[in-house]
């Protein structure tokens, strides 16, 4: 696992409950809604957060995407994105 | 997931530009309010508007707004708690899929109504507070409000709502920034917004008495920076200095008719809350037209959309795509021409009006009494 990333494979992650995450048809994209703000996610980011929204272990999420795309190289990118999402407060570790 | 291999792509989620959709819908349910704030952004003749939309008419606006792609919904006013059907409207908005924001002074927001609003699916509350002590707070709003506001803040947090504490900033309260931030921290508030006043309507009447000094702003900015560093993610603090001290205009509403749509109490559709100050515009009304036509085709929403309306120096300015020429209302109020460059801009031939207003405010500090929001004001 990438040493620069604070998340561990055993961490259970979820969307912070103060954010609303969902598919928005007029935008044809996943969106995150929060007080006075919204973010439209690109397809990749949206696909990852859609899995996080199910509440999931980081390791399981990584394994599933690696298997789905048959590409072990995407692990670091996904972790970097999850960590950035955690920093922004979109995603939190479930305790 | 071809893009997953590209960090720049996966880690650069798209910021919403609206793509021509009215993502932000603001419903000014009423101009009625128990407070008398001397910076109120409601029209000076607010008491002349007595034909508020009915519950059914607001529900129809909500439905049409979602069809147009609106996502963020603000219930504002006046004081939206004055509407007894607020809970019903929030419930309908929730069913339609909006992110619902209540923008309130806290007056009338008791525990019972808060519980009903939560059941109706309300997502967040923005509460305004003017000061950390009852004496100043009540004086600034012209009513016994402080105790209600603090009780409302505690009730909002006890129910777990995310909350924005909105502090309208003037020379009277800006030096309370440290105490206000400490109070917000104690209450567990996630977002604090130091809202520098926009000088239209009542605030413009009182401009020379409300405008903070540059020194006050600099000191408050330092406190904000220190608090941000200390609290990190626990609190998000918005602090934007008043545009009177800026060299470039704000990107007002992210452009006219671009992402924002306000519906006034009487059903008038406005590209921004203040747009009624621009004389000569006939605002389309949801009682007469469907929202799709209003947004896409009505002359008012087309008038300052895009760049074709721009004059020099905006027309050839490399920054026009960034700030859209600033605020149309401010251009009208100060220059007398809504299509001119916002006088806040250092490139505007009218920029001296801003410099003069600042100078006059500093000379005439507290020489006159604040004009509180009131009925029947004879402005002339």
Coordinates of C-alpha atoms in Angstrom, one line a residue:
Chain A
X1 CA 0.0 0.0 0.0
X2 CA 1.1 3.5 -0.8
X3 CA 3.0 4.9 2.2
X4 CA 1.8 8.4 1.5
X5 CA -1.8 7.5 2.1
X6 CA -3.3 7.5 5.5
X7 CA -6.1 5.0 4.7
X8 CA -5.5 1.3 5.6
X9 CA -7.0 -1.7 3.8
X10 CA -8.9 -2.6 6.9
X11 CA -10.5 0.9 7.2
X12 CA -14.3 0.9 6.6
X13 CA -15.1 4.1 4.6
X14 CA -18.5 5.8 4.1
X15 CA -19.8 9.1 2.7
X16 CA -19.9 11.7 5.4
X17 CA -23.5 11.8 6.5
X18 CA -23.7 15.6 6.2
X19 CA -23.2 15.1 2.4
X20 CA -25.8 13.9 0.0
X21 CA -24.4 11.7 -2.8
X22 CA -26.5 10.6 -5.6
X23 CA -26.9 10.1 -9.4
X24 CA -28.3 13.2 -11.0
X25 CA -29.9 12.5 -14.4
X26 CA -30.0 16.0 -15.9
X27 CA -26.2 16.2 -15.2
X28 CA -25.7 12.6 -16.2
X29 CA -23.3 12.4 -13.3
X30 CA -22.9 11.6 -9.7
X31 CA -23.1 14.8 -7.5
X32 CA -22.2 15.6 -3.9
X33 CA -24.4 18.1 -2.2
X34 CA -23.6 19.9 1.0
X35 CA -24.5 23.2 2.7
X36 CA -24.2 25.9 0.1
X37 CA -22.3 23.8 -2.3
X38 CA -22.3 21.0 -4.8
X39 CA -19.7 19.1 -6.8
X40 CA -20.3 17.2 -10.0
X41 CA -18.0 14.2 -10.1
X42 CA -16.3 12.9 -13.2
X43 CA -17.3 9.4 -14.2
X44 CA -14.3 7.7 -12.4
X45 CA -14.7 9.6 -9.2
X46 CA -18.4 9.0 -9.2
X47 CA -17.9 5.3 -9.7
X48 CA -15.6 5.1 -6.7
X49 CA -17.8 7.1 -4.4
X50 CA -20.8 5.0 -5.5
X51 CA -19.0 2.0 -3.9
X52 CA -18.0 4.1 -0.9
X53 CA -21.7 5.0 -0.5
X54 CA -22.4 1.3 0.2
X55 CA -20.0 1.5 3.2
X56 CA -17.0 -0.7 2.4
X57 CA -13.6 -1.8 3.5
X58 CA -10.9 0.0 1.6
X59 CA -9.2 -3.3 0.7
X60 CA -12.4 -4.8 -0.7
X61 CA -13.0 -1.7 -2.8
X62 CA -9.5 -1.8 -4.2
X63 CA -9.6 -5.5 -5.0
X64 CA -13.0 -5.2 -6.7
X65 CA -11.8 -2.4 -9.0
X66 CA -8.5 -4.1 -9.8
X67 CA -10.4 -7.2 -10.7
X68 CA -13.1 -5.4 -12.6
X69 CA -10.6 -3.5 -14.8
X70 CA -7.9 -6.2 -14.7
X71 CA -5.4 -3.6 -13.9
X72 CA -3.4 -3.6 -10.6
X73 CA -1.9 -0.2 -11.5
X74 CA -5.0 1.7 -10.6
X75 CA -4.7 1.0 -6.9
X76 CA -2.5 4.0 -6.1
X77 CA -4.8 6.3 -8.0
X78 CA -7.9 5.1 -6.2
X79 CA -6.2 5.4 -2.9
X80 CA -5.0 9.0 -3.7
X81 CA -8.5 9.9 -4.6
X82 CA -10.0 8.3 -1.4
X83 CA -7.4 10.2 0.7
X84 CA -8.2 13.5 -1.0
X85 CA -11.9 12.8 -0.5
X86 CA -11.2 12.1 3.1
X87 CA -9.3 15.4 3.4
X88 CA -12.2 17.3 1.8
X89 CA -14.5 15.7 4.3
X90 CA -16.6 13.9 1.7
X91 CA -15.5 10.5 2.9
X92 CA -14.9 9.4 6.5
X93 CA -13.6 6.3 8.2
X94 CA -16.4 4.6 10.0
X95 CA -15.6 4.0 13.7
Chain B
X1 CA -13.0 3.0 -16.1
X2 CA -10.3 4.0 -18.6
X3 CA -9.6 7.3 -16.8
X4 CA -8.7 5.5 -13.5
X5 CA -5.1 5.2 -14.7
X6 CA -4.8 9.0 -14.9
X7 CA -4.4 10.6 -11.5
X8 CA -5.2 14.0 -12.9
X9 CA -8.5 12.8 -14.1
X10 CA -9.7 10.8 -11.1
X11 CA -8.4 13.4 -8.7
X12 CA -9.9 16.4 -10.4
X13 CA -13.6 16.1 -9.9
X14 CA -15.5 18.5 -12.1
X15 CA -16.6 21.7 -10.4
X16 CA -20.1 22.5 -11.4
X17 CA -20.4 25.2 -14.0
X18 CA -24.1 24.7 -14.4
X19 CA -24.0 23.9 -18.1
X20 CA -26.8 26.3 -18.5
X21 CA -29.0 24.7 -15.8
X22 CA -30.4 26.7 -12.8
X23 CA -28.6 24.6 -10.2
X24 CA -29.4 27.0 -7.4
X25 CA -33.0 27.8 -6.8
X26 CA -33.8 30.4 -4.0
X27 CA -37.3 30.8 -2.9
X28 CA -38.0 34.0 -1.0
X29 CA -41.2 32.7 0.5
X30 CA -42.1 36.1 2.1
X31 CA -40.8 39.6 2.7
X32 CA -42.4 39.5 6.2
X33 CA -39.9 39.4 9.0
X34 CA -40.0 40.4 12.7
X35 CA -36.5 41.9 12.5
X36 CA -35.5 45.4 11.3
X37 CA -32.0 44.8 10.1
X38 CA -30.6 48.0 8.5
X39 CA -28.8 45.9 5.8
X40 CA -31.8 43.9 4.7
X41 CA -31.6 42.9 1.1
X42 CA -35.4 43.0 0.6
X43 CA -36.7 45.9 -1.5
X44 CA -37.2 49.3 0.3
X45 CA -40.9 49.0 -0.5
X46 CA -41.1 45.4 0.7
X47 CA -44.4 46.1 2.4
X48 CA -46.1 46.8 -0.9
X49 CA -45.8 43.2 -1.9
X50 CA -48.8 41.4 -0.3
X51 CA -49.7 38.8 -2.9
X52 CA -47.4 36.0 -1.8
X53 CA -47.6 32.7 -3.8
X54 CA -49.9 30.1 -2.3
X55 CA -48.6 26.7 -1.1
X56 CA -49.9 25.1 -4.4
X57 CA -48.1 27.8 -6.5
X58 CA -44.8 27.2 -4.6
X59 CA -45.1 23.4 -5.0
X60 CA -45.5 24.0 -8.7
X61 CA -42.4 26.1 -8.8
X62 CA -40.5 23.3 -7.0
X63 CA -41.7 20.7 -9.5
X64 CA -40.7 22.9 -12.5
X65 CA -37.4 23.7 -10.9
X66 CA -36.4 20.1 -10.6
X67 CA -37.4 19.4 -14.2
X68 CA -35.0 22.2 -15.2
X69 CA -32.2 20.5 -13.2
X70 CA -32.2 22.6 -10.0
X71 CA -30.4 20.8 -7.1
X72 CA -29.7 23.2 -4.3
X73 CA -32.8 24.8 -2.9
X74 CA -32.8 27.7 -0.4
X75 CA -35.9 28.7 1.6
X76 CA -35.4 32.4 2.4
X77 CA -37.3 35.6 2.9
X78 CA -37.9 37.8 4.8
X79 CA -38.1 35.2 7.5
X80 CA -39.2 31.9 6.0
X81 CA -40.5 30.7 9.4
X82 CA -43.3 33.2 8.9
X83 CA -44.8 30.8 6.4
X84 CA -46.9 28.2 8.2
X85 CA -46.6 25.9 5.2
X86 CA -42.8 25.8 5.3
X87 CA -42.8 22.2 6.6
X88 CA -45.1 21.1 3.7
X89 CA -42.9 22.8 1.1
X90 CA -39.7 21.2 2.6
X91 CA -41.4 17.8 2.5
X92 CA -42.4 18.3 -1.2
X93 CA -38.8 19.5 -2.0
X94 CA -37.4 16.4 -0.3
X95 CA -39.6 14.1 -2.3
X96 CA -38.5 15.9 -5.5
X97 CA -34.8 15.3 -4.6
X98 CA -33.6 18.8 -3.7
X99 CA -30.8 19.5 -1.1
X100 CA -32.9 21.7 1.1
X101 CA -31.3 24.7 2.9
X102 CA -33.3 26.8 5.4
X103 CA -32.0 30.4 5.6
X104 CA -33.3 31.9 8.8
X105 CA -32.8 34.5 11.5
X106 CA -34.0 31.8 14.0
X107 CA -37.0 33.9 14.9
X108 CA -39.9 31.4 15.1
X109 CA -37.7 28.4 14.8
X110 CA -38.8 26.6 17.9
X111 CA -38.1 23.0 18.9
X112 CA -41.4 21.8 17.6
X113 CA -41.1 23.3 14.2
X114 CA -37.5 22.2 13.9
X115 CA -38.6 18.6 14.6
X116 CA -41.3 18.9 11.9
X117 CA -38.8 20.3 9.5
X118 CA -36.4 17.4 10.2
X119 CA -39.2 14.9 9.6
X120 CA -39.9 16.7 6.3
X121 CA -36.3 16.0 5.3
X122 CA -34.6 19.4 5.8
X123 CA -30.9 19.0 5.1
X124 CA -29.2 22.0 6.6
X125 CA -29.9 25.3 8.4
X126 CA -28.2 28.6 7.9
X127 CA -28.7 30.8 10.9
X128 CA -27.8 34.5 11.0
X129 CA -26.2 36.0 14.1
X130 CA -24.9 39.5 14.4
X131 CA -23.0 39.6 17.7
X132 CA -21.9 37.6 20.7
X133 CA -23.8 39.6 23.2
X134 CA -27.5 40.4 23.5
X135 CA -27.0 44.2 23.7
X136 CA -25.3 44.6 20.4
X137 CA -27.1 41.8 18.6
X138 CA -30.5 43.1 19.6
X139 CA -29.6 46.7 18.8
X140 CA -28.4 45.8 15.3
X141 CA -31.6 43.8 14.4
X142 CA -34.0 46.1 16.3
X143 CA -35.6 43.4 18.3
X144 CA -35.1 41.0 21.2
X145 CA -33.5 38.3 19.1
X146 CA -30.3 37.1 20.7
X147 CA -31.7 34.6 23.1
X148 CA -33.9 33.1 20.4
X149 CA -30.9 32.8 18.0
X150 CA -28.7 31.1 20.6
X151 CA -31.5 28.7 21.5
X152 CA -32.1 28.0 17.9
X153 CA -28.4 27.3 17.3
X154 CA -28.3 24.8 20.2
X155 CA -31.5 23.1 19.0
X156 CA -30.2 22.8 15.4
X157 CA -27.0 21.2 16.5
X158 CA -28.7 19.0 19.1
X159 CA -30.7 17.5 16.1
X160 CA -27.5 16.9 14.2
X161 CA -28.1 19.3 11.3
X162 CA -25.1 20.6 9.5
X163 CA -25.2 24.3 10.1
X164 CA -23.9 27.5 8.6
X165 CA -23.5 30.5 11.0
X166 CA -24.0 33.5 8.8
X167 CA -22.6 36.8 10.3
X168 CA -23.4 39.9 8.3
X169 CA -20.3 41.9 8.7
X170 CA -20.3 45.7 9.4
X171 CA -18.1 48.0 11.3
X172 CA -20.2 47.4 14.4
X173 CA -19.6 43.7 14.8
X174 CA -16.4 42.8 12.9
X175 CA -14.2 43.2 15.9
X176 CA -16.3 40.4 17.5
X177 CA -14.9 37.9 15.0
X178 CA -12.7 36.1 17.5
X179 CA -15.6 35.7 20.0
X180 CA -18.0 34.7 17.2
X181 CA -15.6 32.0 16.1
X182 CA -15.2 30.8 19.7
X183 CA -18.9 30.6 20.1
X184 CA -19.3 28.7 16.8
X185 CA -16.6 26.3 18.0
X186 CA -18.3 25.7 21.3
X187 CA -21.6 25.0 19.5
X188 CA -20.0 22.6 17.1
X189 CA -21.0 24.6 14.0
X190 CA -19.3 23.3 10.8
X191 CA -19.5 26.4 8.6
X192 CA -19.1 30.0 9.5
X193 CA -19.7 32.6 6.9
X194 CA -18.6 36.2 7.5
X195 CA -20.9 37.8 5.0
X196 CA -19.6 41.2 4.0
X197 CA -22.6 43.3 3.3
X198 CA -23.7 43.9 -0.2
X199 CA -24.6 47.5 -0.5
X200 CA -28.0 47.5 -2.1
X201 CA -31.4 48.4 -0.8
X202 CA -31.2 49.0 3.0
X203 CA -27.5 48.4 3.2
X204 CA -26.9 51.1 0.6
X205 CA -29.0 53.6 2.6
X206 CA -26.8 52.9 5.5
X207 CA -23.5 52.4 3.7
X208 CA -21.5 55.2 5.2
X209 CA -22.4 53.9 8.7
X210 CA -21.9 50.2 8.0
X211 CA -18.7 49.9 5.9
X212 CA -15.9 48.5 8.0
X213 CA -12.5 50.1 7.9
X214 CA -9.7 48.4 6.0
X215 CA -7.8 48.0 9.3
X216 CA -10.8 46.2 10.8
X217 CA -11.0 43.8 7.9
X218 CA -7.3 43.1 8.0
X219 CA -7.5 42.2 11.7
X220 CA -10.5 40.0 11.2
X221 CA -8.8 38.3 8.3
X222 CA -5.8 37.4 10.6
X223 CA -8.2 35.9 13.2
X224 CA -9.9 33.8 10.5
X225 CA -6.5 32.5 9.2
X226 CA -5.4 31.6 12.7
X227 CA -8.7 29.8 13.4
X228 CA -8.6 27.9 10.1
X229 CA -5.1 26.7 10.9
X230 CA -6.1 25.6 14.4
X231 CA -9.4 23.9 13.7
X232 CA -8.5 22.4 10.3
X233 CA -11.4 20.4 8.9
X234 CA -13.6 20.8 11.9
X235 CA -14.8 24.2 10.7
X236 CA -15.0 25.8 7.3
X237 CA -14.8 29.6 7.4
X238 CA -15.9 31.7 4.5
X239 CA -14.5 35.2 4.6
X240 CA -14.6 37.5 1.6
X241 CA -13.7 41.1 2.0
X242 CA -16.3 43.6 0.9
X243 CA -15.9 44.4 -2.8
X244 CA -15.5 48.0 -1.9
X245 CA -11.9 47.1 -0.8
X246 CA -11.3 44.9 -3.8
X247 CA -9.6 45.9 -7.1
X248 CA -11.7 43.5 -9.1
X249 CA -15.4 42.8 -9.0
X250 CA -17.0 39.6 -7.6
X251 CA -18.1 37.0 -10.1
X252 CA -21.6 37.9 -9.2
X253 CA -24.0 34.9 -9.2
X254 CA -21.4 33.3 -11.4
X255 CA -22.9 35.3 -14.2
X256 CA -26.5 36.5 -14.9
X257 CA -28.9 33.7 -15.7
X258 CA -26.1 31.2 -15.5
X259 CA -26.7 28.9 -12.5
X260 CA -29.0 30.9 -10.1
X261 CA -32.7 31.6 -10.1
X262 CA -34.6 33.5 -7.4
X263 CA -38.3 33.5 -7.0
X264 CA -39.6 36.5 -5.1
X265 CA -42.6 36.2 -2.7
X266 CA -45.0 37.5 -5.4
X267 CA -43.7 35.0 -8.0
X268 CA -41.4 37.3 -9.9
X269 CA -38.4 35.4 -11.3
X270 CA -35.1 37.2 -10.7
X271 CA -31.6 36.3 -11.8
X272 CA -30.5 37.4 -8.3
X273 CA -32.1 38.4 -5.1
X274 CA -31.2 42.1 -5.6
X275 CA -32.2 42.4 -9.3
X276 CA -35.3 44.4 -8.5
X277 CA -33.2 47.4 -7.9
X278 CA -32.5 47.6 -11.6
X279 CA -35.2 49.9 -13.0
X280 CA -36.8 49.3 -16.3
X281 CA -36.7 45.5 -16.3
X282 CA -40.0 43.7 -16.4
X283 CA -39.4 40.5 -14.4
X284 CA -41.4 37.5 -15.6
X285 CA -43.7 35.9 -13.1
X286 CA -44.3 32.2 -12.5
X287 CA -48.0 33.0 -12.4
X288 CA -47.9 34.0 -16.0
X289 CA -45.1 31.8 -17.5
X290 CA -43.6 28.4 -17.0
X291 CA -40.2 28.3 -15.5
X292 CA -38.5 26.8 -18.5
X293 CA -39.5 29.7 -20.7
X294 CA -38.5 32.1 -18.0
X295 CA -35.1 30.6 -17.6
X296 CA -34.3 29.9 -21.3
X297 CA -36.1 32.6 -23.2
X298 CA -37.4 35.5 -21.2
X299 CA -35.9 38.8 -22.2
X300 CA -34.8 39.6 -18.6
X301 CA -32.8 36.4 -18.2
X302 CA -31.2 36.8 -21.6
X303 CA -30.3 40.5 -21.1
X304 CA -26.9 40.1 -19.4
X305 CA -26.3 36.4 -20.1
X306 CA -23.0 35.6 -21.8
X307 CA -20.8 38.5 -23.0
X308 CA -22.6 40.2 -25.9
X309 CA -24.1 42.9 -23.7
X310 CA -20.7 44.0 -22.4
X311 CA -19.3 47.5 -22.9
X312 CA -15.7 48.6 -22.6
X313 CA -13.6 48.0 -20.6
X314 CA -15.2 44.6 -20.0
X315 CA -15.7 43.7 -23.7
X316 CA -12.0 43.4 -24.4
X317 CA -10.9 42.5 -20.9
X318 CA -9.0 39.2 -20.5
X319 CA -10.8 38.7 -17.1
X320 CA -14.3 38.9 -18.4
X321 CA -14.8 35.2 -18.5
X322 CA -13.7 35.1 -14.8
X323 CA -15.8 37.8 -13.2
X324 CA -18.5 38.4 -15.9
X325 CA -18.1 42.2 -15.5
X326 CA -19.1 42.0 -11.8
X327 CA -22.5 42.9 -10.5
X328 CA -25.3 44.3 -12.7
X329 CA -27.2 45.7 -9.8
X330 CA -24.2 47.6 -8.4
X331 CA -23.4 48.9 -11.9
X332 CA -27.0 50.3 -12.1
X333 CA -27.2 51.7 -8.6
X334 CA -23.8 53.5 -8.7
X335 CA -23.3 54.2 -12.4
X336 CA -26.9 54.4 -13.5
X337 CA -26.3 51.8 -16.3
X338 CA -26.7 48.1 -15.6
X339 CA -24.7 47.2 -18.6
X340 CA -21.6 49.1 -17.5
X341 CA -18.6 47.7 -15.7
X342 CA -19.1 47.2 -12.0
X343 CA -17.5 50.3 -10.5
X344 CA -15.6 48.1 -8.0
X345 CA -13.3 47.2 -10.8
X346 CA -10.1 49.3 -10.9
X347 CA -10.6 49.5 -14.7
X348 CA -14.0 51.1 -14.5
X349 CA -14.2 54.8 -15.4
X350 CA -16.6 55.0 -12.4
X351 CA -14.2 53.5 -9.9
X352 CA -13.8 56.8 -8.2
X353 CA -17.4 56.4 -6.9
X354 CA -16.2 53.5 -4.7
X355 CA -13.1 55.3 -3.5
X356 CA -15.2 58.3 -2.6
X357 CA -17.8 56.2 -0.8
X358 CA -15.0 54.6 1.3
X359 CA -13.5 58.0 2.0
X360 CA -16.9 59.5 3.0
X361 CA -17.6 56.5 5.3
X362 CA -14.3 57.0 7.1
X363 CA -14.8 60.7 7.5
X364 CA -18.4 60.5 8.6
X365 CA -18.1 57.5 10.9
X366 CA -21.2 57.0 13.0
X367 CA -22.4 60.6 12.4
X368 CA -25.8 59.4 11.5
X369 CA -28.3 56.9 12.9
X370 CA -28.8 53.6 11.2
X371 CA -32.1 53.6 9.2
X372 CA -33.7 50.4 10.3
X373 CA -35.8 48.3 7.9
X374 CA -39.4 49.7 8.3
X375 CA -42.6 50.0 6.5
X376 CA -43.5 53.0 4.5
X377 CA -40.1 54.5 4.3
X378 CA -40.1 57.7 2.2
X379 CA -36.8 57.2 0.5
X380 CA -36.9 60.4 -1.4

